[in-house]
mmCIF file of C-alpha atoms in Angstrom:
data_model
loop_
_atom_site.group_PDB
_atom_site.id
_atom_site.type_symbol
_atom_site.label_atom_id
_atom_site.label_comp_id
_atom_site.label_asym_id
_atom_site.label_seq_id
_atom_site.Cartn_x
_atom_site.Cartn_y
_atom_site.Cartn_z
ATOM 1 C CA MET A 2 -4.055 0.168 -26.534
ATOM 2 C CA PRO A 3 -3.520 -0.558 -22.818
ATOM 3 C CA ARG A 4 -0.629 1.227 -21.169
ATOM 4 C CA SER A 5 1.072 -2.058 -20.316
ATOM 5 C CA ARG A 6 1.493 -2.833 -24.014
ATOM 6 C CA THR A 7 3.164 0.498 -24.773
ATOM 7 C CA ASN A 8 5.562 0.651 -21.824
ATOM 8 C CA GLY A 9 9.201 0.445 -22.925
ATOM 9 C CA ASN A 10 10.505 -1.063 -19.683
ATOM 10 C CA PHE A 11 11.765 -4.638 -20.217
ATOM 11 C CA ILE A 12 10.548 -5.858 -16.826
ATOM 12 C CA ASP A 13 7.109 -4.339 -17.356
ATOM 13 C CA LYS A 14 6.880 -5.904 -20.818
ATOM 14 C CA THR A 15 7.900 -9.277 -19.409
ATOM 15 C CA PHE A 16 5.362 -8.983 -16.608
ATOM 16 C CA SER A 17 2.674 -8.047 -19.122
ATOM 17 C CA ILE A 18 3.435 -11.057 -21.316
ATOM 18 C CA VAL A 19 3.389 -13.458 -18.363
ATOM 19 C CA ALA A 20 0.205 -11.852 -17.011
ATOM 20 C CA ASP A 21 -1.497 -12.132 -20.406
ATOM 21 C CA ILE A 22 -0.594 -15.828 -20.601
ATOM 22 C CA LEU A 23 -1.888 -16.449 -17.079
ATOM 23 C CA LEU A 24 -5.122 -14.627 -17.855
ATOM 24 C CA ARG A 25 -5.696 -16.928 -20.821
ATOM 25 C CA VAL A 26 -4.865 -20.107 -18.882
ATOM 26 C CA ILE A 27 -6.474 -19.467 -15.489
ATOM 27 C CA PRO A 28 -10.266 -19.601 -15.520
ATOM 28 C CA THR A 29 -11.484 -16.089 -14.763
ATOM 29 C CA THR A 30 -14.458 -14.002 -15.770
ATOM 30 C CA SER A 31 -14.136 -11.208 -18.296
ATOM 31 C CA GLY A 32 -14.740 -8.710 -15.460
ATOM 32 C CA GLU A 33 -11.858 -10.156 -13.448
ATOM 33 C CA LYS A 34 -9.606 -10.002 -16.491
ATOM 34 C CA GLU A 35 -10.570 -6.415 -17.150
ATOM 35 C CA ALA A 36 -10.029 -5.503 -13.479
ATOM 36 C CA PHE A 37 -6.563 -7.042 -13.600
ATOM 37 C CA THR A 38 -5.723 -5.119 -16.769
ATOM 38 C CA TYR A 39 -6.635 -1.851 -15.052
ATOM 39 C CA TYR A 40 -4.648 -2.877 -11.972
ATOM 40 C CA ARG A 41 -1.617 -3.758 -14.072
ATOM 41 C CA ASP A 42 -1.862 -0.472 -15.986
ATOM 42 C CA GLY A 43 -2.180 1.356 -12.665
ATOM 43 C CA MET A 44 0.999 -0.274 -11.371
ATOM 44 C CA SER A 45 2.813 0.662 -14.557
ATOM 45 C CA ALA A 46 1.696 4.295 -14.359
ATOM 46 C CA GLN A 47 2.520 4.421 -10.643
ATOM 47 C CA SER A 48 6.032 3.083 -11.212
ATOM 48 C CA GLU A 49 6.612 5.914 -13.689
ATOM 49 C CA GLY A 50 5.290 8.533 -11.264
ATOM 50 C CA ASN A 51 2.105 9.138 -13.252
ATOM 51 C CA TYR A 52 -0.076 9.145 -10.163
ATOM 52 C CA ALA A 53 -3.226 10.671 -11.671
ATOM 53 C CA GLU A 54 -3.269 8.020 -14.393
ATOM 54 C CA ALA A 55 -2.518 5.296 -11.843
ATOM 55 C CA LEU A 56 -5.410 6.422 -9.638
ATOM 56 C CA GLN A 57 -7.800 6.387 -12.590
ATOM 57 C CA ASN A 58 -6.782 2.822 -13.369
ATOM 58 C CA TYR A 59 -7.003 1.721 -9.733
ATOM 59 C CA TYR A 60 -10.467 3.256 -9.298
ATOM 60 C CA GLU A 61 -11.635 1.452 -12.431
ATOM 61 C CA ALA A 62 -10.104 -1.793 -11.146
ATOM 62 C CA MET A 63 -11.970 -1.286 -7.844
ATOM 63 C CA ARG A 64 -15.229 -0.829 -9.747
ATOM 64 C CA LEU A 65 -14.735 -4.184 -11.478
ATOM 65 C CA GLU A 66 -12.901 -6.313 -8.887
ATOM 66 C CA ILE A 67 -15.056 -8.313 -6.483
ATOM 67 C CA ASP A 68 -12.454 -10.404 -4.649
ATOM 68 C CA PRO A 69 -11.654 -8.812 -1.234
ATOM 69 C CA TYR A 70 -8.045 -10.021 -1.312
ATOM 70 C CA ASP A 71 -7.401 -8.481 -4.727
ATOM 71 C CA ARG A 72 -9.220 -5.302 -3.701
ATOM 72 C CA SER A 73 -6.904 -5.014 -0.686
ATOM 73 C CA TYR A 74 -3.885 -4.639 -2.969
ATOM 74 C CA ILE A 75 -5.633 -2.042 -5.101
ATOM 75 C CA LEU A 76 -6.526 -0.072 -1.965
ATOM 76 C CA TYR A 77 -2.982 -0.449 -0.661
ATOM 77 C CA ASN A 78 -1.548 0.977 -3.891
ATOM 78 C CA ILE A 79 -3.973 3.899 -3.746
ATOM 79 C CA GLY A 80 -2.688 4.498 -0.209
ATOM 80 C CA LEU A 81 0.884 4.494 -1.510
ATOM 81 C CA ILE A 82 0.049 7.213 -4.005
ATOM 82 C CA HIS A 83 -1.569 9.379 -1.345
ATOM 83 C CA THR A 84 1.469 8.834 0.882
ATOM 84 C CA SER A 85 3.771 9.910 -1.950
ATOM 85 C CA ASN A 86 1.641 13.002 -2.467
ATOM 86 C CA GLY A 87 1.843 13.903 1.237
ATOM 87 C CA GLU A 88 -1.880 13.253 1.721
ATOM 88 C CA HIS A 89 -1.363 11.252 4.888
ATOM 89 C CA THR A 90 -4.940 11.285 6.159
ATOM 90 C CA LYS A 91 -6.200 9.876 2.855
ATOM 91 C CA ALA A 92 -3.347 7.367 2.789
ATOM 92 C CA LEU A 93 -4.232 6.099 6.275
ATOM 93 C CA GLU A 94 -7.862 5.703 5.182
ATOM 94 C CA TYR A 95 -6.868 3.538 2.221
ATOM 95 C CA TYR A 96 -4.442 1.449 4.297
ATOM 96 C CA PHE A 97 -7.241 0.829 6.829
ATOM 97 C CA ARG A 98 -9.600 -0.188 4.035
ATOM 98 C CA ALA A 99 -6.964 -2.537 2.614
ATOM 99 C CA LEU A 100 -6.453 -4.150 6.018
ATOM 100 C CA GLU A 101 -10.212 -4.621 6.479
ATOM 101 C CA ARG A 102 -10.129 -6.873 3.431
ATOM 102 C CA ASN A 103 -6.752 -8.467 4.100
ATOM 103 C CA PRO A 104 -5.362 -8.211 7.644
ATOM 104 C CA PHE A 105 -2.105 -9.866 6.520
ATOM 105 C CA LEU A 106 -0.542 -6.850 4.780
ATOM 106 C CA PRO A 107 2.505 -6.007 6.898
ATOM 107 C CA GLN A 108 3.511 -3.301 4.431
ATOM 108 C CA ALA A 109 0.250 -1.448 5.152
ATOM 109 C CA PHE A 110 0.930 -1.601 8.906
ATOM 110 C CA ASN A 111 4.475 -0.397 8.284
ATOM 111 C CA ASN A 112 3.353 2.532 6.146
ATOM 112 C CA MET A 113 0.762 3.518 8.731
ATOM 113 C CA ALA A 114 3.468 3.414 11.399
ATOM 114 C CA VAL A 115 5.773 5.579 9.285
ATOM 115 C CA ILE A 116 3.027 8.185 8.892
ATOM 116 C CA CYS A 117 2.295 8.154 12.637
ATOM 117 C CA HIS A 118 6.000 8.452 13.435
ATOM 118 C CA TYR A 119 6.295 11.367 11.018
ATOM 119 C CA ARG A 120 3.349 13.086 12.699
ATOM 120 C CA GLY A 121 5.017 12.500 16.063
ATOM 121 C CA GLU A 122 8.176 14.188 14.769
ATOM 122 C CA GLN A 123 6.080 17.095 13.531
ATOM 123 C CA ALA A 124 4.451 17.434 16.956
ATOM 124 C CA ILE A 125 7.896 17.574 18.595
ATOM 125 C CA GLN A 126 8.925 20.373 16.228
ATOM 126 C CA GLN A 127 5.767 22.223 17.228
ATOM 127 C CA GLY A 128 6.623 21.754 20.900
ATOM 128 C CA ASP A 129 3.757 19.397 21.720
ATOM 129 C CA SER A 130 5.403 16.424 23.416
ATOM 130 C CA GLU A 131 2.099 14.953 24.636
ATOM 131 C CA ILE A 132 0.686 14.722 21.110
ATOM 132 C CA ALA A 133 4.056 13.436 19.883
ATOM 133 C CA GLU A 134 4.006 10.583 22.395
ATOM 134 C CA ALA A 135 0.482 9.621 21.321
ATOM 135 C CA TRP A 136 1.604 9.465 17.675
ATOM 136 C CA PHE A 137 4.722 7.494 18.606
ATOM 137 C CA ASP A 138 2.628 5.049 20.647
ATOM 138 C CA GLN A 139 0.335 4.537 17.662
ATOM 139 C CA ALA A 140 3.341 4.031 15.369
ATOM 140 C CA ALA A 141 4.645 1.428 17.813
ATOM 141 C CA GLU A 142 1.371 -0.509 17.696
ATOM 142 C CA TYR A 143 1.391 -0.607 13.903
ATOM 143 C CA TRP A 144 5.044 -1.632 13.768
ATOM 144 C CA LYS A 145 4.390 -4.426 16.262
ATOM 145 C CA GLN A 146 1.654 -5.747 13.982
ATOM 146 C CA ALA A 147 3.923 -5.557 10.911
ATOM 147 C CA ILE A 148 6.724 -7.339 12.751
ATOM 148 C CA ALA A 149 4.350 -10.021 14.094
ATOM 149 C CA LEU A 150 3.286 -10.786 10.519
ATOM 150 C CA THR A 151 6.842 -10.880 9.139
ATOM 151 C CA PRO A 152 9.408 -11.546 11.874
ATOM 152 C CA GLY A 153 12.861 -10.564 10.732
ATOM 153 C CA ASN A 154 11.603 -7.673 8.599
ATOM 154 C CA TYR A 155 11.428 -4.038 9.617
ATOM 155 C CA ILE A 156 14.701 -4.203 11.550
ATOM 156 C CA GLU A 157 14.937 -0.420 11.979
ATOM 157 C CA ALA A 158 11.419 -0.313 13.397
ATOM 158 C CA HIS A 159 12.253 -3.213 15.708
ATOM 159 C CA ASN A 160 15.333 -1.338 16.956
ATOM 160 C CA TRP A 161 13.309 1.844 17.456
ATOM 161 C CA LEU A 162 10.771 -0.108 19.504
ATOM 162 C CA LYS A 163 13.572 -1.470 21.691
ATOM 163 C CA ILE A 164 15.358 1.856 22.106
ATOM 164 C CA THR A 165 12.129 3.657 23.039
ATOM 165 C CA ARG A 166 11.083 0.762 25.302
ATOM 166 C CA ARG A 167 7.879 0.226 23.355
ATOM 167 C CA PHE A 168 8.617 -3.394 22.476
ATOM 168 C CA GLU A 169 7.009 -5.998 24.713
#
């Protein structure tokens, strides 16, 4: 039985019911339906912190999903898991891959900026201000892209850009 049918969370159950109805109504191939089921089960596992199970589901969804837009969200969620696990290089790779398929994912730009900012902070702690500035400059570029896609969001990043005189 798919994970989404066994989850006790009311919101997840509701989402699963609505998703099942939509899958029956909207014309899709069996492969697309199966890909969505894996994606949905991956999201459910991820929300519970079961990252290994979520990754298995996402990788299976990637194997089946052909739509670049849908694949971008799968890749983005894989990036989130790697970020949560502290695997920042892997996370950046998946965010880049997501953006190749869908350049309108401000949350991917934001997460990339957060990782770059974190690496800049690490460089400061190690006494390497030149490397820190390079990381901060990269973070600024990603935040500018996120803000350009969703003006009014990422207020803290916008303020940081102003304070550090990186906002043009």
